[in-house]
Amino acid sequence: MSTPRTASTRRAPKRLAAVAPGLAGLADYQVRWLPKDLVAGLVLTALLVPQGMAYAELAGLPAITGLYTSILCLLGYAVFGPSRILVLGPDSSLGPMIAATILPLAGANGDPARAVALASALALLTGTISVLAGVGGLGFVADLISRPTMIGYLNGLALTIFVSQLPKLFGFSVDASGFLGEVTGLVAGIARGETVPAALVVGAAGLAAILALQRLLPKVPAILVVVVLSITATAVLGLDERGVDVVGILPAGFPPLTIPDVTLSDLTLLLAGALGIAVVSVADTISTASAFAARAGRTVQGGREMTAIGASNLAAGLFGGFPVSTSSSRTAVAEQAGAKSQLTGIVGAVAITLILLFAPGLLRDLPQPTLAAVVIAASLSLADWRGTVRLHRQRRTEFTLSIAAFLGVVALGVLPGIALAVALSIGNVFRRAWWPYQTVLGRVPDLPGFHDVHSYPHAERLPGCVIVRFDAPLFFANTRTFRERVQALAAGDPGLRWVVVAAEPITDVDTTAADMLHDLDVWLNEREVHLVFAEMKDPVREKIDRYELLGTIDPSHFYPTVDAAVTAYRELTGAGWRPAAAGAGD
């Protein structure tokens, strides 16, 4: 009887690790890690509290919801997250997306309770999508946004966040939507004299201090320093009496488990936003997890990361929170502070809870312009102007995609901008397959193999034989490109007898392409030209057989290498290599 129990006991940790890897990791916890995790958790709390409040307001929600969200997502990832140090929480890149999704539904009066309910429902939808995608092995969804389009999207997001926070920095609000509307409202407000000097001084000084400390003293918690100084300044100088808005006393206690009060029609309207947020959140999480895992020599399991971030969003949504993502900056802070496990996140969650329970007035005198400064500093860190310049220098096509994504966010808004970014990424992939690189190959003396005549213009050619390389699978969208290329080569060389296709890059042939190859071979045969394939992969050759193309294409015209095809042609015709000027033209 002992053997079955032993086997079951051994299987239990594996089952637990598969469902809740964070919880399973506690079984391997080492006591010597505890002091470092405690310190890192407290340091993280100092960052999470002001950022959580600032990003909640960026999302159009009460500041307190940022703290609720931070607590629940930290606990959720501590249980279900596979990474030891990854930190989740409210994120500056998601804030505008959340606002763009929920504020149009919250009504003209912007009822806070309704906005919170919609945001919580959005978190539940985002979490459900992420969990289902993770369980279904859809981690590749995170690859839908290419790096160039993500750079453009984040640059556009950085600019829109920056502009949206400037009125708060100046001490007034703007009732406008869209980038141009907010810019116009900002300029009009300044022109009307609505600026509160004390608010502008506090906000600008806070922003300058954050940026200076982050650059000159990166190990100093810049945001914590600025928050403490601004609270002190408010208390000592009475800034709230000088027209500076402050956070005020936060609601005491912890929110109960709550199912958001929304309708089915609300959920339908929230779904598009949830899909966009899930894609951005998962992409950010997997990329950040990969970067930090590489440092430790570990690998990332995309499915588990998706499930973990989904669980964190579900936890946040059930307690009045909003969608979350991973933060590379907060994760870096935790790592620098010595975090060894997800106990760091648990310590942070407990510390924030204690603040809510026993010291809700701790942040009462925190100026709103300081929160705006925190958000603006985060927006500046989102921008990657150097990456944009590098794209311009390295590849103009991808630079154009990046600029298009940037303009899409600025001109159309955040949600249409992310949709445009995904569409541009997919379109770029399709464009490369639709119009792939194609060339003629020749022989270069003293250099083994066959080489691109664009790189080696003086490469030798074989009279009556042209070697073509087409760098893409053959499918319905590029069949015309392939056919016209081969036909142009045949029409341009009356003495052509063989067209040798270097087929190693052709990884697939669909039925449309098969019909094209049949018609092309018939067209070539009428001109006494043979279509020959070299280096075709076995799976592709099997499809050629299944499509019954061998009834038209001579089965003997398939060669294992280009060299074998060239040797066969030379033995058949006695042709010898000639300089480029004497061979067939490209």
PDB file of C-alpha atoms in Angstrom, residues 382-570:
ATOM      1  CA  LEU A 382       7.924  54.712 -22.160  1.00  0.00           C
ATOM      2  CA  ALA A 383       9.299  56.677 -25.104  1.00  0.00           C
ATOM      3  CA  ASP A 384      12.141  55.167 -27.113  1.00  0.00           C
ATOM      4  CA  TRP A 385      13.344  57.940 -29.376  1.00  0.00           C
ATOM      5  CA  ARG A 386      16.775  56.366 -29.715  1.00  0.00           C
ATOM      6  CA  GLY A 387      15.127  53.197 -30.963  1.00  0.00           C
ATOM      7  CA  THR A 388      13.216  55.252 -33.522  1.00  0.00           C
ATOM      8  CA  VAL A 389      16.414  56.896 -34.764  1.00  0.00           C
ATOM      9  CA  ARG A 390      18.063  53.489 -34.949  1.00  0.00           C
ATOM     10  CA  LEU A 391      15.203  52.169 -37.077  1.00  0.00           C
ATOM     11  CA  HIS A 392      15.591  55.144 -39.424  1.00  0.00           C
ATOM     12  CA  ARG A 393      19.263  54.347 -39.779  1.00  0.00           C
ATOM     13  CA  GLN A 394      18.905  50.580 -40.100  1.00  0.00           C
ATOM     14  CA  ARG A 395      15.669  49.921 -41.989  1.00  0.00           C
ATOM     15  CA  ARG A 396      13.445  52.623 -43.421  1.00  0.00           C
ATOM     16  CA  THR A 397      10.459  50.300 -43.928  1.00  0.00           C
ATOM     17  CA  GLU A 398      10.243  49.463 -40.235  1.00  0.00           C
ATOM     18  CA  PHE A 399      10.857  53.105 -39.343  1.00  0.00           C
ATOM     19  CA  THR A 400       7.805  53.978 -41.463  1.00  0.00           C
ATOM     20  CA  LEU A 401       5.740  51.351 -39.615  1.00  0.00           C
ATOM     21  CA  SER A 402       6.871  52.809 -36.297  1.00  0.00           C
ATOM     22  CA  ILE A 403       5.891  56.340 -37.319  1.00  0.00           C
ATOM     23  CA  ALA A 404       2.534  55.105 -38.611  1.00  0.00           C
ATOM     24  CA  ALA A 405       1.812  53.437 -35.249  1.00  0.00           C
ATOM     25  CA  PHE A 406       2.885  56.635 -33.457  1.00  0.00           C
ATOM     26  CA  LEU A 407       0.593  58.812 -35.565  1.00  0.00           C
ATOM     27  CA  GLY A 408      -2.229  56.284 -35.164  1.00  0.00           C
ATOM     28  CA  VAL A 409      -2.150  56.618 -31.372  1.00  0.00           C
ATOM     29  CA  VAL A 410      -1.878  60.406 -31.458  1.00  0.00           C
ATOM     30  CA  ALA A 411      -4.474  61.003 -34.163  1.00  0.00           C
ATOM     31  CA  LEU A 412      -6.971  58.182 -33.577  1.00  0.00           C
ATOM     32  CA  GLY A 413      -6.663  57.460 -29.863  1.00  0.00           C
ATOM     33  CA  VAL A 414      -5.213  54.724 -27.699  1.00  0.00           C
ATOM     34  CA  LEU A 415      -7.495  51.790 -28.542  1.00  0.00           C
ATOM     35  CA  PRO A 416      -7.570  52.437 -32.313  1.00  0.00           C
ATOM     36  CA  GLY A 417      -3.832  52.996 -32.030  1.00  0.00           C
ATOM     37  CA  ILE A 418      -3.146  49.541 -30.588  1.00  0.00           C
ATOM     38  CA  ALA A 419      -5.468  48.004 -33.187  1.00  0.00           C
ATOM     39  CA  LEU A 420      -3.527  49.838 -35.887  1.00  0.00           C
ATOM     40  CA  ALA A 421      -0.219  48.671 -34.385  1.00  0.00           C
ATOM     41  CA  VAL A 422      -1.344  45.030 -34.485  1.00  0.00           C
ATOM     42  CA  ALA A 423      -2.701  45.452 -38.019  1.00  0.00           C
ATOM     43  CA  LEU A 424       0.553  47.037 -39.186  1.00  0.00           C
ATOM     44  CA  SER A 425       2.607  44.219 -37.649  1.00  0.00           C
ATOM     45  CA  ILE A 426       0.494  41.550 -39.323  1.00  0.00           C
ATOM     46  CA  GLY A 427       0.445  43.509 -42.577  1.00  0.00           C
ATOM     47  CA  ASN A 428       4.234  43.779 -42.533  1.00  0.00           C
ATOM     48  CA  VAL A 429       4.555  40.009 -42.186  1.00  0.00           C
ATOM     49  CA  PHE A 430       2.123  39.515 -45.042  1.00  0.00           C
ATOM     50  CA  ARG A 431       3.935  42.105 -47.159  1.00  0.00           C
ATOM     51  CA  ARG A 432       7.231  40.248 -46.774  1.00  0.00           C
ATOM     52  CA  ALA A 433       5.604  37.006 -47.853  1.00  0.00           C
ATOM     53  CA  TRP A 434       3.633  38.700 -50.629  1.00  0.00           C
ATOM     54  CA  TRP A 435       6.644  40.411 -52.200  1.00  0.00           C
ATOM     55  CA  PRO A 436       9.588  38.396 -50.928  1.00  0.00           C
ATOM     56  CA  TYR A 437      13.169  38.892 -51.920  1.00  0.00           C
ATOM     57  CA  GLN A 438      13.993  37.029 -55.120  1.00  0.00           C
ATOM     58  CA  THR A 439      17.153  36.846 -57.142  1.00  0.00           C
ATOM     59  CA  VAL A 440      19.281  34.966 -59.656  1.00  0.00           C
ATOM     60  CA  LEU A 441      22.281  32.957 -58.473  1.00  0.00           C
ATOM     61  CA  GLY A 442      25.649  32.547 -60.134  1.00  0.00           C
ATOM     62  CA  ARG A 443      29.038  30.984 -59.504  1.00  0.00           C
ATOM     63  CA  VAL A 444      31.846  33.024 -57.959  1.00  0.00           C
ATOM     64  CA  PRO A 445      35.356  31.654 -58.602  1.00  0.00           C
ATOM     65  CA  ASP A 446      37.164  30.493 -55.444  1.00  0.00           C
ATOM     66  CA  LEU A 447      33.953  30.858 -53.404  1.00  0.00           C
ATOM     67  CA  PRO A 448      32.009  27.626 -52.741  1.00  0.00           C
ATOM     68  CA  GLY A 449      28.328  27.467 -53.557  1.00  0.00           C
ATOM     69  CA  PHE A 450      26.076  29.740 -55.635  1.00  0.00           C
ATOM     70  CA  HIS A 451      25.599  33.398 -54.823  1.00  0.00           C
ATOM     71  CA  ASP A 452      23.275  36.343 -55.329  1.00  0.00           C
ATOM     72  CA  VAL A 453      24.175  38.249 -58.477  1.00  0.00           C
ATOM     73  CA  HIS A 454      23.124  41.481 -56.763  1.00  0.00           C
ATOM     74  CA  SER A 455      25.905  40.966 -54.238  1.00  0.00           C
ATOM     75  CA  TYR A 456      28.293  39.553 -56.841  1.00  0.00           C
ATOM     76  CA  PRO A 457      27.504  41.301 -60.158  1.00  0.00           C
ATOM     77  CA  HIS A 458      30.363  39.507 -61.923  1.00  0.00           C
ATOM     78  CA  ALA A 459      29.233  36.023 -60.902  1.00  0.00           C
ATOM     79  CA  GLU A 460      29.472  33.525 -63.755  1.00  0.00           C
ATOM     80  CA  ARG A 461      26.338  32.166 -65.473  1.00  0.00           C
ATOM     81  CA  LEU A 462      25.532  29.025 -67.424  1.00  0.00           C
ATOM     82  CA  PRO A 463      24.241  29.714 -70.969  1.00  0.00           C
ATOM     83  CA  GLY A 464      20.677  28.416 -71.299  1.00  0.00           C
ATOM     84  CA  CYS A 465      20.251  27.911 -67.554  1.00  0.00           C
ATOM     85  CA  VAL A 466      19.097  30.374 -64.913  1.00  0.00           C
ATOM     86  CA  ILE A 467      19.123  29.634 -61.160  1.00  0.00           C
ATOM     87  CA  VAL A 468      16.310  31.422 -59.324  1.00  0.00           C
ATOM     88  CA  ARG A 469      15.853  31.805 -55.559  1.00  0.00           C
ATOM     89  CA  PHE A 470      12.473  32.862 -54.102  1.00  0.00           C
ATOM     90  CA  ASP A 471      12.715  33.581 -50.364  1.00  0.00           C
ATOM     91  CA  ALA A 472       9.210  32.708 -49.164  1.00  0.00           C
ATOM     92  CA  PRO A 473       6.615  29.929 -49.113  1.00  0.00           C
ATOM     93  CA  LEU A 474       4.549  29.766 -52.289  1.00  0.00           C
ATOM     94  CA  PHE A 475       0.959  30.622 -51.456  1.00  0.00           C
ATOM     95  CA  PHE A 476      -2.036  32.294 -53.025  1.00  0.00           C
ATOM     96  CA  ALA A 477      -0.836  35.878 -52.478  1.00  0.00           C
ATOM     97  CA  ASN A 478       2.575  35.587 -54.127  1.00  0.00           C
ATOM     98  CA  THR A 479       1.911  33.113 -56.931  1.00  0.00           C
ATOM     99  CA  ARG A 480       1.555  35.894 -59.501  1.00  0.00           C
ATOM    100  CA  THR A 481       4.864  37.419 -58.363  1.00  0.00           C
ATOM    101  CA  PHE A 482       6.659  34.091 -58.798  1.00  0.00           C
ATOM    102  CA  ARG A 483       5.044  33.295 -62.148  1.00  0.00           C
ATOM    103  CA  GLU A 484       5.746  36.714 -63.641  1.00  0.00           C
ATOM    104  CA  ARG A 485       9.352  36.584 -62.484  1.00  0.00           C
ATOM    105  CA  VAL A 486      10.013  33.240 -64.157  1.00  0.00           C
ATOM    106  CA  GLN A 487       8.135  34.229 -67.300  1.00  0.00           C
ATOM    107  CA  ALA A 488      10.139  37.458 -67.542  1.00  0.00           C
ATOM    108  CA  LEU A 489      13.393  35.501 -67.306  1.00  0.00           C
ATOM    109  CA  ALA A 490      12.224  33.095 -70.014  1.00  0.00           C
ATOM    110  CA  ALA A 491      11.052  35.899 -72.284  1.00  0.00           C
ATOM    111  CA  GLY A 492      14.317  37.776 -71.843  1.00  0.00           C
ATOM    112  CA  ASP A 493      16.550  34.864 -72.881  1.00  0.00           C
ATOM    113  CA  PRO A 494      15.530  33.110 -76.135  1.00  0.00           C
ATOM    114  CA  GLY A 495      18.207  30.469 -75.575  1.00  0.00           C
ATOM    115  CA  LEU A 496      16.935  29.487 -72.108  1.00  0.00           C
ATOM    116  CA  ARG A 497      16.432  25.747 -71.594  1.00  0.00           C
ATOM    117  CA  TRP A 498      16.351  25.203 -67.793  1.00  0.00           C
ATOM    118  CA  VAL A 499      14.907  27.281 -64.969  1.00  0.00           C
ATOM    119  CA  VAL A 500      16.417  25.867 -61.755  1.00  0.00           C
ATOM    120  CA  VAL A 501      14.493  26.940 -58.646  1.00  0.00           C
ATOM    121  CA  ALA A 502      16.714  26.925 -55.533  1.00  0.00           C
ATOM    122  CA  ALA A 503      13.767  25.800 -53.396  1.00  0.00           C
ATOM    123  CA  GLU A 504      15.350  25.579 -49.953  1.00  0.00           C
ATOM    124  CA  PRO A 505      13.626  28.825 -48.744  1.00  0.00           C
ATOM    125  CA  ILE A 506      10.243  27.625 -50.074  1.00  0.00           C
ATOM    126  CA  THR A 507       8.781  26.054 -46.935  1.00  0.00           C
ATOM    127  CA  ASP A 508       5.270  25.475 -48.251  1.00  0.00           C
ATOM    128  CA  VAL A 509       3.214  25.241 -51.436  1.00  0.00           C
ATOM    129  CA  ASP A 510      -0.556  25.689 -51.176  1.00  0.00           C
ATOM    130  CA  THR A 511      -3.153  24.518 -53.711  1.00  0.00           C
ATOM    131  CA  THR A 512      -3.300  27.892 -55.476  1.00  0.00           C
ATOM    132  CA  ALA A 513       0.463  27.802 -55.920  1.00  0.00           C
ATOM    133  CA  ALA A 514       0.241  24.212 -57.153  1.00  0.00           C
ATOM    134  CA  ASP A 515      -2.177  25.261 -59.893  1.00  0.00           C
ATOM    135  CA  MET A 516       0.186  28.097 -60.789  1.00  0.00           C
ATOM    136  CA  LEU A 517       3.162  25.713 -61.038  1.00  0.00           C
ATOM    137  CA  HIS A 518       1.142  23.436 -63.316  1.00  0.00           C
ATOM    138  CA  ASP A 519       0.207  26.307 -65.640  1.00  0.00           C
ATOM    139  CA  LEU A 520       3.727  27.748 -65.520  1.00  0.00           C
ATOM    140  CA  ASP A 521       5.303  24.425 -66.424  1.00  0.00           C
ATOM    141  CA  VAL A 522       2.918  24.027 -69.366  1.00  0.00           C
ATOM    142  CA  TRP A 523       3.762  27.563 -70.514  1.00  0.00           C
ATOM    143  CA  LEU A 524       7.501  26.863 -70.243  1.00  0.00           C
ATOM    144  CA  ASN A 525       7.250  23.493 -71.991  1.00  0.00           C
ATOM    145  CA  GLU A 526       5.576  25.137 -74.969  1.00  0.00           C
ATOM    146  CA  ARG A 527       8.802  27.145 -75.289  1.00  0.00           C
ATOM    147  CA  GLU A 528      10.986  24.065 -74.737  1.00  0.00           C
ATOM    148  CA  VAL A 529      12.042  25.274 -71.288  1.00  0.00           C
ATOM    149  CA  HIS A 530      12.106  22.902 -68.312  1.00  0.00           C
ATOM    150  CA  LEU A 531      11.149  23.821 -64.734  1.00  0.00           C
ATOM    151  CA  VAL A 532      13.646  22.207 -62.340  1.00  0.00           C
ATOM    152  CA  PHE A 533      13.715  22.190 -58.510  1.00  0.00           C
ATOM    153  CA  ALA A 534      16.733  21.801 -56.228  1.00  0.00           C
ATOM    154  CA  GLU A 535      16.960  21.461 -52.422  1.00  0.00           C
ATOM    155  CA  MET A 536      13.188  21.154 -51.990  1.00  0.00           C
ATOM    156  CA  LYS A 537      12.308  20.048 -48.471  1.00  0.00           C
ATOM    157  CA  ASP A 538      10.731  16.616 -48.091  1.00  0.00           C
ATOM    158  CA  PRO A 539       7.418  17.894 -46.623  1.00  0.00           C
ATOM    159  CA  VAL A 540       7.048  20.284 -49.577  1.00  0.00           C
ATOM    160  CA  ARG A 541       7.938  17.536 -52.062  1.00  0.00           C
ATOM    161  CA  GLU A 542       5.270  15.342 -50.482  1.00  0.00           C
ATOM    162  CA  LYS A 543       2.714  18.073 -51.119  1.00  0.00           C
ATOM    163  CA  ILE A 544       3.863  18.288 -54.750  1.00  0.00           C
ATOM    164  CA  ASP A 545       3.191  14.560 -55.046  1.00  0.00           C
ATOM    165  CA  ARG A 546      -0.200  14.900 -53.361  1.00  0.00           C
ATOM    166  CA  TYR A 547      -1.189  17.742 -55.704  1.00  0.00           C
ATOM    167  CA  GLU A 548      -0.417  15.411 -58.640  1.00  0.00           C
ATOM    168  CA  LEU A 549       1.967  17.910 -60.187  1.00  0.00           C
ATOM    169  CA  LEU A 550       4.322  15.168 -61.285  1.00  0.00           C
ATOM    170  CA  GLY A 551       1.986  14.504 -64.178  1.00  0.00           C
ATOM    171  CA  THR A 552       3.242  17.779 -65.627  1.00  0.00           C
ATOM    172  CA  ILE A 553       6.620  18.377 -63.978  1.00  0.00           C
ATOM    173  CA  ASP A 554       9.178  15.698 -64.840  1.00  0.00           C
ATOM    174  CA  PRO A 555       9.923  13.673 -61.660  1.00  0.00           C
ATOM    175  CA  SER A 556      13.580  13.536 -62.721  1.00  0.00           C
ATOM    176  CA  HIS A 557      13.747  17.320 -62.448  1.00  0.00           C
ATOM    177  CA  PHE A 558      14.007  17.298 -58.664  1.00  0.00           C
ATOM    178  CA  TYR A 559      17.587  17.408 -57.365  1.00  0.00           C
ATOM    179  CA  PRO A 560      18.915  17.242 -53.798  1.00  0.00           C
ATOM    180  CA  THR A 561      21.233  20.233 -54.305  1.00  0.00           C
ATOM    181  CA  VAL A 562      21.690  23.111 -56.711  1.00  0.00           C
ATOM    182  CA  ASP A 563      25.120  21.748 -57.555  1.00  0.00           C
ATOM    183  CA  ALA A 564      23.551  18.413 -58.541  1.00  0.00           C
ATOM    184  CA  ALA A 565      21.067  20.196 -60.828  1.00  0.00           C
ATOM    185  CA  VAL A 566      23.845  22.268 -62.435  1.00  0.00           C
ATOM    186  CA  THR A 567      25.983  19.162 -62.965  1.00  0.00           C
ATOM    187  CA  ALA A 568      23.059  17.374 -64.646  1.00  0.00           C
ATOM    188  CA  TYR A 569      22.481  20.353 -66.955  1.00  0.00           C
ATOM    189  CA  ARG A 570      26.143  20.589 -67.900  1.00  0.00           C
TER     190      ARG A 570
END
